Amino acid sequence: MSATIKTPAEIEKMRRAGRLAADVLQMIGEHVKKGVTTNELDKICHDYIVNVQKCIPAPLNYGNPPFPKSICTSVNHVICHGIPADKKLKDGDSINIDVTVIADGYHGDTSKMFVVGKPSILSERLIRITQECLYLGIKMVKPGARLGDIGHAIQQYAESNNYSVVREYCGHGIGANFHEEPQVVHYGKPNTGETLEAGMCFTIEPMINAGKRYSKVLPDQWTVVTKDRSLSAQWEHTLLVTETGVEILTLRDDETIDRIINH
């Protein structure tokens, strides 16, 4: 199985789904504050996606066992797939909110780090470096580049800052399906892996740990945490390979990177 090349009509649907997913992250920011529960954040996002956007939250009932909520909320040492619950956020907590919207049959998938109150110096640096890892990966994307080029750029930068890259979870092709080929790992060697072609859509979503890279899955069969309980951070965008580079389909207004990068 190799990546599907999207038609112009499919690309337009991917652009719309991407914009809607980005809108959810822009909407939820003001609600991330001390005392709110991740369940409350989930409900706000669910209502917005379903009632305002008239879309479908892809995580809800996805997988086996079915994921029980509409967004993933991964707090502090949770790497990914955190299930919203009744625990209240407190000052200094870092949280990744991961949103996937289905609009007209196509998926837009994106995540952002938020901090409650004032971040610790350690947390602030990890969050910043992880976002820079994402941007470095995105800047590698163009026709003729290879998946290993993306992984290598991310791994080198993370490890040069004394952080580690989670290996068990990765980016993925996306379109009419939530998860398609190819798998986009965030480590690797340049000039290895699948060659990128215009019309491919996939996510880059580096998960970077302040401690060691090892992870474990909790008994709920979804929540992934760092084995050493060190902080973890993640950022994610859905991307389109263009004829000359890359388009970020889930770009938010608060970002300074260009939506379209030509090489």
Short mmCIF file of N, CA, C and O in Angstrom, two decimals, residues 83-165:
data_model
loop_
_atom_site.label_atom_id
_atom_site.label_comp_id
_atom_site.label_asym_id
_atom_site.label_seq_id
_atom_site.Cartn_x
_atom_site.Cartn_y
_atom_site.Cartn_z
N ILE A 83 -7.60 10.55 27.26
CA ILE A 83 -9.07 10.56 27.24
C ILE A 83 -9.57 11.66 28.18
O ILE A 83 -9.23 11.66 29.37
N PRO A 84 -10.39 12.60 27.68
CA PRO A 84 -10.94 13.63 28.57
C PRO A 84 -11.64 13.02 29.78
O PRO A 84 -12.30 11.98 29.67
N ALA A 85 -11.47 13.66 30.93
CA ALA A 85 -11.98 13.13 32.20
C ALA A 85 -12.34 14.29 33.13
O ALA A 85 -12.35 15.44 32.72
N ASP A 86 -12.60 13.96 34.39
CA ASP A 86 -13.10 14.96 35.34
C ASP A 86 -12.02 15.65 36.16
O ASP A 86 -12.32 16.45 37.02
N LYS A 87 -10.76 15.32 35.91
CA LYS A 87 -9.68 15.97 36.65
C LYS A 87 -9.53 17.42 36.19
O LYS A 87 -9.51 17.70 34.99
N LYS A 88 -9.41 18.32 37.16
CA LYS A 88 -9.30 19.75 36.83
C LYS A 88 -7.87 20.12 36.46
O LYS A 88 -6.92 19.64 37.09
N LEU A 89 -7.74 21.01 35.49
CA LEU A 89 -6.41 21.53 35.14
C LEU A 89 -5.95 22.50 36.21
O LEU A 89 -6.76 23.24 36.79
N LYS A 90 -4.63 22.48 36.46
CA LYS A 90 -4.09 23.38 37.48
C LYS A 90 -2.97 24.23 36.88
O LYS A 90 -2.48 23.95 35.77
N ASP A 91 -2.59 25.28 37.59
CA ASP A 91 -1.54 26.19 37.12
C ASP A 91 -0.29 25.41 36.73
O ASP A 91 0.17 24.54 37.48
N GLY A 92 0.27 25.75 35.57
CA GLY A 92 1.51 25.13 35.13
C GLY A 92 1.32 23.88 34.29
O GLY A 92 2.27 23.39 33.67
N ASP A 93 0.09 23.33 34.26
CA ASP A 93 -0.16 22.15 33.42
C ASP A 93 0.04 22.50 31.95
O ASP A 93 -0.37 23.58 31.49
N SER A 94 0.65 21.58 31.22
CA SER A 94 0.68 21.69 29.76
C SER A 94 -0.27 20.64 29.20
O SER A 94 -0.40 19.54 29.75
N ILE A 95 -0.96 20.99 28.13
CA ILE A 95 -1.95 20.08 27.56
C ILE A 95 -1.92 20.16 26.04
O ILE A 95 -1.91 21.25 25.46
N ASN A 96 -1.88 18.97 25.43
CA ASN A 96 -2.05 18.90 23.98
C ASN A 96 -3.51 18.59 23.68
O ASN A 96 -4.07 17.63 24.22
N ILE A 97 -4.12 19.41 22.86
CA ILE A 97 -5.48 19.14 22.38
C ILE A 97 -5.39 18.74 20.92
O ILE A 97 -4.87 19.50 20.09
N ASP A 98 -5.87 17.53 20.63
CA ASP A 98 -5.77 16.95 19.29
C ASP A 98 -7.18 16.82 18.73
O ASP A 98 -8.04 16.18 19.34
N VAL A 99 -7.40 17.47 17.58
CA VAL A 99 -8.73 17.58 16.99
C VAL A 99 -8.70 16.99 15.59
O VAL A 99 -7.79 17.30 14.81
N THR A 100 -9.68 16.15 15.28
CA THR A 100 -9.86 15.69 13.90
C THR A 100 -11.33 15.85 13.52
O THR A 100 -12.21 15.30 14.18
N VAL A 101 -11.55 16.63 12.46
CA VAL A 101 -12.90 16.94 11.99
C VAL A 101 -13.14 16.21 10.68
O VAL A 101 -12.26 16.20 9.80
N ILE A 102 -14.32 15.59 10.53
CA ILE A 102 -14.73 15.04 9.24
C ILE A 102 -15.74 16.00 8.62
O ILE A 102 -16.82 16.22 9.17
N ALA A 103 -15.36 16.57 7.49
CA ALA A 103 -16.23 17.50 6.76
C ALA A 103 -16.42 16.95 5.34
O ALA A 103 -15.43 16.74 4.64
N ASP A 104 -17.67 16.70 4.99
CA ASP A 104 -17.96 16.19 3.64
C ASP A 104 -17.13 14.95 3.31
O ASP A 104 -16.62 14.78 2.20
N GLY A 105 -16.94 14.10 4.33
CA GLY A 105 -16.26 12.82 4.11
C GLY A 105 -14.75 12.85 4.18
O GLY A 105 -14.11 11.81 4.04
N TYR A 106 -14.17 14.04 4.43
CA TYR A 106 -12.70 14.15 4.46
C TYR A 106 -12.23 14.68 5.81
O TYR A 106 -12.93 15.41 6.49
N HIS A 107 -11.00 14.28 6.20
CA HIS A 107 -10.49 14.50 7.55
C HIS A 107 -9.47 15.65 7.59
O HIS A 107 -8.57 15.71 6.75
N GLY A 108 -9.62 16.50 8.60
CA GLY A 108 -8.58 17.49 8.94
C GLY A 108 -8.12 17.19 10.36
O GLY A 108 -8.94 17.11 11.28
N ASP A 109 -6.80 17.03 10.55
CA ASP A 109 -6.25 16.52 11.81
C ASP A 109 -5.13 17.46 12.26
O ASP A 109 -4.18 17.71 11.51
N THR A 110 -5.26 17.97 13.48
CA THR A 110 -4.26 18.94 13.96
C THR A 110 -4.25 18.97 15.49
O THR A 110 -5.25 18.65 16.12
N SER A 111 -3.11 19.33 16.06
CA SER A 111 -3.05 19.47 17.52
C SER A 111 -2.15 20.63 17.90
O SER A 111 -1.29 21.05 17.13
N LYS A 112 -2.40 21.13 19.10
CA LYS A 112 -1.69 22.30 19.61
C LYS A 112 -1.44 22.12 21.10
O LYS A 112 -2.26 21.53 21.80
N MET A 113 -0.31 22.66 21.56
CA MET A 113 -0.01 22.69 23.00
C MET A 113 -0.57 23.97 23.63
O MET A 113 -0.44 25.06 23.06
N PHE A 114 -1.19 23.81 24.78
CA PHE A 114 -1.66 24.94 25.59
C PHE A 114 -1.03 24.82 26.98
O PHE A 114 -0.72 23.72 27.42
N VAL A 115 -0.89 25.95 27.66
CA VAL A 115 -0.40 25.95 29.04
C VAL A 115 -1.41 26.67 29.92
O VAL A 115 -1.95 27.71 29.53
N VAL A 116 -1.66 26.10 31.09
CA VAL A 116 -2.55 26.72 32.07
C VAL A 116 -1.71 27.66 32.94
O VAL A 116 -0.76 27.22 33.58
N GLY A 117 -2.05 28.95 32.92
CA GLY A 117 -1.29 29.90 33.72
C GLY A 117 0.13 30.05 33.18
O GLY A 117 0.34 30.14 31.99
N LYS A 118 1.10 30.02 34.08
CA LYS A 118 2.50 30.25 33.71
C LYS A 118 3.23 28.92 33.58
O LYS A 118 3.23 28.12 34.51
N PRO A 119 3.86 28.67 32.44
CA PRO A 119 4.58 27.41 32.29
C PRO A 119 5.90 27.42 33.06
O PRO A 119 6.48 28.48 33.29
N SER A 120 6.36 26.24 33.44
CA SER A 120 7.72 26.14 33.97
C SER A 120 8.70 26.39 32.83
O SER A 120 8.35 26.28 31.64
N ILE A 121 9.94 26.72 33.17
CA ILE A 121 10.96 26.95 32.14
C ILE A 121 11.15 25.68 31.31
O ILE A 121 11.26 25.72 30.08
N LEU A 122 11.15 24.53 31.99
CA LEU A 122 11.32 23.24 31.30
C LEU A 122 10.18 23.01 30.30
O LEU A 122 10.41 22.63 29.15
N SER A 123 8.96 23.23 30.75
CA SER A 123 7.79 23.01 29.91
C SER A 123 7.78 23.96 28.72
O SER A 123 7.54 23.56 27.58
N GLU A 124 8.05 25.23 28.98
CA GLU A 124 8.05 26.24 27.91
C GLU A 124 9.06 25.88 26.83
O GLU A 124 8.76 25.96 25.63
N ARG A 125 10.24 25.45 27.25
CA ARG A 125 11.29 25.11 26.27
C ARG A 125 10.92 23.87 25.47
O ARG A 125 11.08 23.84 24.25
N LEU A 126 10.41 22.84 26.16
CA LEU A 126 10.01 21.61 25.46
C LEU A 126 8.92 21.90 24.42
O LEU A 126 8.99 21.41 23.28
N ILE A 127 7.94 22.70 24.80
CA ILE A 127 6.85 23.03 23.88
C ILE A 127 7.38 23.78 22.67
O ILE A 127 7.00 23.50 21.52
N ARG A 128 8.27 24.72 22.90
CA ARG A 128 8.83 25.53 21.80
C ARG A 128 9.67 24.67 20.86
O ARG A 128 9.52 24.75 19.63
N ILE A 129 10.55 23.86 21.42
CA ILE A 129 11.43 23.02 20.59
C ILE A 129 10.60 22.03 19.78
O ILE A 129 10.89 21.74 18.61
N THR A 130 9.54 21.50 20.38
CA THR A 130 8.69 20.53 19.67
C THR A 130 7.98 21.19 18.49
O THR A 130 7.89 20.60 17.40
N GLN A 131 7.51 22.42 18.68
CA GLN A 131 6.90 23.13 17.55
C GLN A 131 7.93 23.40 16.46
O GLN A 131 7.65 23.27 15.26
N GLU A 132 9.15 23.75 16.87
CA GLU A 132 10.22 23.96 15.89
C GLU A 132 10.54 22.66 15.15
O GLU A 132 10.84 22.69 13.95
N CYS A 133 10.47 21.52 15.84
CA CYS A 133 10.64 20.21 15.19
C CYS A 133 9.59 20.02 14.09
O CYS A 133 9.91 19.58 12.97
N LEU A 134 8.33 20.34 14.42
CA LEU A 134 7.26 20.22 13.43
C LEU A 134 7.57 21.09 12.21
O LEU A 134 7.48 20.63 11.06
N TYR A 135 7.94 22.33 12.45
CA TYR A 135 8.19 23.26 11.34
C TYR A 135 9.38 22.81 10.49
O TYR A 135 9.36 22.93 9.26
N LEU A 136 10.42 22.28 11.14
CA LEU A 136 11.57 21.76 10.38
C LEU A 136 11.14 20.59 9.50
O LEU A 136 11.57 20.48 8.34
N GLY A 137 10.30 19.72 10.05
CA GLY A 137 9.79 18.61 9.27
C GLY A 137 8.97 19.07 8.07
O GLY A 137 9.14 18.58 6.95
N ILE A 138 8.09 20.06 8.32
CA ILE A 138 7.25 20.59 7.24
C ILE A 138 8.11 21.16 6.12
O ILE A 138 7.82 20.96 4.93
N LYS A 139 9.19 21.86 6.49
CA LYS A 139 10.03 22.52 5.48
C LYS A 139 10.80 21.52 4.61
O LYS A 139 11.33 21.90 3.57
N MET A 140 10.83 20.25 5.01
CA MET A 140 11.47 19.21 4.19
C MET A 140 10.53 18.69 3.10
O MET A 140 10.95 17.96 2.21
N VAL A 141 9.25 19.02 3.19
CA VAL A 141 8.25 18.40 2.31
C VAL A 141 8.22 19.07 0.94
O VAL A 141 8.00 20.28 0.83
N LYS A 142 8.45 18.26 -0.08
CA LYS A 142 8.35 18.71 -1.48
C LYS A 142 8.39 17.46 -2.37
O LYS A 142 8.86 16.40 -1.92
N PRO A 143 7.92 17.54 -3.59
CA PRO A 143 8.01 16.38 -4.47
C PRO A 143 9.47 15.95 -4.64
O PRO A 143 10.36 16.79 -4.78
N GLY A 144 9.70 14.64 -4.58
CA GLY A 144 11.06 14.12 -4.73
C GLY A 144 11.79 13.93 -3.41
O GLY A 144 12.76 13.18 -3.35
N ALA A 145 11.35 14.64 -2.37
CA ALA A 145 11.93 14.40 -1.04
C ALA A 145 11.44 13.04 -0.54
O ALA A 145 10.51 12.46 -1.10
N ARG A 146 12.08 12.53 0.51
CA ARG A 146 11.69 11.22 1.02
C ARG A 146 11.30 11.32 2.50
O ARG A 146 11.72 12.25 3.20
N LEU A 147 10.50 10.37 2.93
CA LEU A 147 10.00 10.42 4.31
C LEU A 147 11.13 10.43 5.33
O LEU A 147 11.03 11.08 6.37
N GLY A 148 12.23 9.72 5.03
CA GLY A 148 13.37 9.73 5.94
C GLY A 148 13.98 11.11 6.15
O GLY A 148 14.56 11.39 7.21
N ASP A 149 13.84 11.98 5.14
CA ASP A 149 14.36 13.35 5.27
C ASP A 149 13.61 14.10 6.37
O ASP A 149 14.20 14.87 7.13
N ILE A 150 12.28 13.88 6.44
CA ILE A 150 11.45 14.52 7.46
C ILE A 150 11.85 14.02 8.85
O ILE A 150 12.11 14.79 9.77
N GLY A 151 11.88 12.69 8.99
CA GLY A 151 12.20 12.09 10.28
C GLY A 151 13.58 12.49 10.78
O GLY A 151 13.77 12.79 11.96
N HIS A 152 14.54 12.53 9.86
CA HIS A 152 15.91 12.88 10.23
C HIS A 152 15.99 14.32 10.75
O HIS A 152 16.63 14.58 11.77
N ALA A 153 15.33 15.25 10.06
CA ALA A 153 15.36 16.67 10.47
C ALA A 153 14.80 16.83 11.88
O ALA A 153 15.36 17.55 12.72
N ILE A 154 13.69 16.13 12.16
CA ILE A 154 13.05 16.22 13.47
C ILE A 154 13.93 15.59 14.55
O ILE A 154 14.17 16.18 15.61
N GLN A 155 14.43 14.38 14.27
CA GLN A 155 15.24 13.66 15.27
C GLN A 155 16.50 14.43 15.62
O GLN A 155 16.85 14.58 16.80
N GLN A 156 17.19 14.93 14.60
CA GLN A 156 18.45 15.66 14.84
C GLN A 156 18.23 16.87 15.73
O GLN A 156 18.98 17.11 16.67
N TYR A 157 17.16 17.62 15.42
CA TYR A 157 16.92 18.86 16.17
C TYR A 157 16.51 18.54 17.61
O TYR A 157 17.00 19.17 18.56
N ALA A 158 15.62 17.56 17.78
CA ALA A 158 15.18 17.19 19.14
C ALA A 158 16.35 16.70 19.98
O ALA A 158 16.56 17.16 21.11
N GLU A 159 17.15 15.80 19.40
CA GLU A 159 18.25 15.20 20.18
C GLU A 159 19.37 16.21 20.43
O GLU A 159 20.03 16.15 21.47
N SER A 160 19.54 17.16 19.51
CA SER A 160 20.57 18.20 19.73
C SER A 160 20.17 19.12 20.88
O SER A 160 21.01 19.81 21.46
N ASN A 161 18.87 19.13 21.22
CA ASN A 161 18.38 19.89 22.38
C ASN A 161 18.18 19.01 23.61
O ASN A 161 17.49 19.40 24.56
N ASN A 162 18.79 17.80 23.58
CA ASN A 162 18.74 16.86 24.70
C ASN A 162 17.35 16.34 25.01
O ASN A 162 17.03 16.01 26.16
N TYR A 163 16.51 16.25 23.97
CA TYR A 163 15.20 15.63 24.09
C TYR A 163 15.19 14.32 23.31
O TYR A 163 16.11 14.04 22.54
N SER A 164 14.13 13.54 23.50
CA SER A 164 14.02 12.26 22.79
C SER A 164 12.74 12.22 21.96
O SER A 164 11.76 12.90 22.28
N VAL A 165 12.76 11.40 20.91
CA VAL A 165 11.64 11.28 19.98
C VAL A 165 10.91 9.97 20.24
O VAL A 165 11.52 8.90 20.22
#
